[in-house]
Amino acid sequence: MSASNVVKIRHFPPELLSVPAVQKDPPPKLSSSDDEREQIIAALKLNNGHRENTARYLGISRRTLQYKLKRYGLK
């Protein structure tokens, strides 16, 4: 470590720098077919019922999610 207590890239070993970043699988795109309801249910479960996170995961606004929940009779 340098005397200035600032950690820089060069201070890390090469094997640590060569590890690929973890990538999360992209969320499924919502379709207008009958399986949209099932996709919303699965996304809600994945996000522990948190609607804002579910909307973000699905790539839609929270308001759009609320509309779809009402449309499909989901709470």
Tab-separated table of C-alpha atoms in Angstrom:
chain	number	residue	atom	x	y	z
A	1	MET	CA	0.000	0.000	0.000
A	2	SER	CA	1.266	3.467	-0.733
A	3	ALA	CA	2.097	6.026	1.912
A	4	SER	CA	-0.953	8.098	0.955
A	5	ASN	CA	-3.342	5.275	1.964
A	6	VAL	CA	-4.951	5.320	-1.486
A	7	VAL	CA	-5.494	1.906	-3.020
A	8	LYS	CA	-4.925	1.877	-6.765
A	9	ILE	CA	-5.424	-0.798	-9.409
A	10	ARG	CA	-1.721	-1.549	-9.504
A	11	HIS	CA	-1.882	-2.630	-5.844
A	12	PHE	CA	-4.109	-5.621	-6.701
A	13	PRO	CA	-2.637	-8.937	-7.869
A	14	PRO	CA	-3.160	-9.775	-11.576
A	15	GLU	CA	-5.271	-12.858	-10.816
A	16	LEU	CA	-7.805	-10.697	-9.010
A	17	LEU	CA	-8.044	-8.275	-11.911
A	18	SER	CA	-8.653	-11.030	-14.456
A	19	VAL	CA	-11.838	-12.355	-12.816
A	20	PRO	CA	-14.836	-11.643	-15.079
A	21	ALA	CA	-17.639	-9.523	-13.681
A	22	VAL	CA	-20.757	-11.345	-12.562
A	23	GLN	CA	-23.620	-10.689	-14.939
A	24	LYS	CA	-27.234	-11.076	-13.956
A	25	ASP	CA	-29.492	-12.620	-16.560
A	26	PRO	CA	-31.703	-9.967	-18.138
A	27	PRO	CA	-35.357	-10.095	-17.137
A	28	PRO	CA	-37.758	-11.677	-19.569
A	29	LYS	CA	-39.504	-9.236	-21.880
A	30	LEU	CA	-43.191	-8.915	-21.198
A	31	SER	CA	-45.298	-10.193	-24.027
A	32	SER	CA	-48.879	-9.406	-24.846
A	33	SER	CA	-49.741	-13.100	-24.788
A	34	ASP	CA	-51.461	-15.070	-22.038
A	35	ASP	CA	-48.165	-15.796	-20.292
A	36	GLU	CA	-47.712	-12.131	-19.303
A	37	ARG	CA	-49.696	-12.788	-16.119
A	38	GLU	CA	-47.419	-15.697	-15.231
A	39	GLN	CA	-44.331	-13.591	-15.911
A	40	ILE	CA	-45.610	-10.901	-13.558
A	41	ILE	CA	-46.351	-13.469	-10.840
A	42	ALA	CA	-42.868	-14.974	-11.197
A	43	ALA	CA	-41.247	-11.528	-11.079
A	44	LEU	CA	-43.228	-10.615	-7.959
A	45	LYS	CA	-42.060	-13.823	-6.263
A	46	LEU	CA	-38.474	-13.164	-7.296
A	47	ASN	CA	-38.691	-9.662	-5.803
A	48	ASN	CA	-40.502	-10.798	-2.634
A	49	GLY	CA	-43.660	-8.911	-3.612
A	50	HIS	CA	-41.876	-5.564	-3.803
A	51	ARG	CA	-43.732	-3.801	-6.600
A	52	GLU	CA	-41.194	-1.085	-7.355
A	53	ASN	CA	-38.381	-3.630	-7.679
A	54	THR	CA	-40.635	-5.899	-9.736
A	55	ALA	CA	-41.452	-3.085	-12.158
A	56	ARG	CA	-37.770	-2.207	-12.476
A	57	TYR	CA	-36.911	-5.881	-13.068
A	58	LEU	CA	-39.545	-6.128	-15.805
A	59	GLY	CA	-38.448	-2.859	-17.401
A	60	ILE	CA	-41.786	-1.119	-16.908
A	61	SER	CA	-42.962	1.755	-14.727
A	62	ARG	CA	-44.503	1.123	-11.330
A	63	ARG	CA	-47.757	2.611	-12.629
A	64	THR	CA	-47.786	0.207	-15.588
A	65	LEU	CA	-47.239	-2.694	-13.199
A	66	GLN	CA	-50.151	-1.492	-11.050
A	67	TYR	CA	-52.348	-1.330	-14.156
A	68	LYS	CA	-51.374	-4.864	-15.175
A	69	LEU	CA	-51.929	-6.197	-11.645
A	70	LYS	CA	-55.444	-4.769	-11.682
A	71	ARG	CA	-56.050	-6.016	-15.240
A	72	TYR	CA	-55.076	-9.581	-14.293
A	73	GLY	CA	-56.813	-9.517	-10.903
A	74	LEU	CA	-53.554	-9.756	-8.926
A	75	LYS	CA	-52.853	-8.109	-5.573
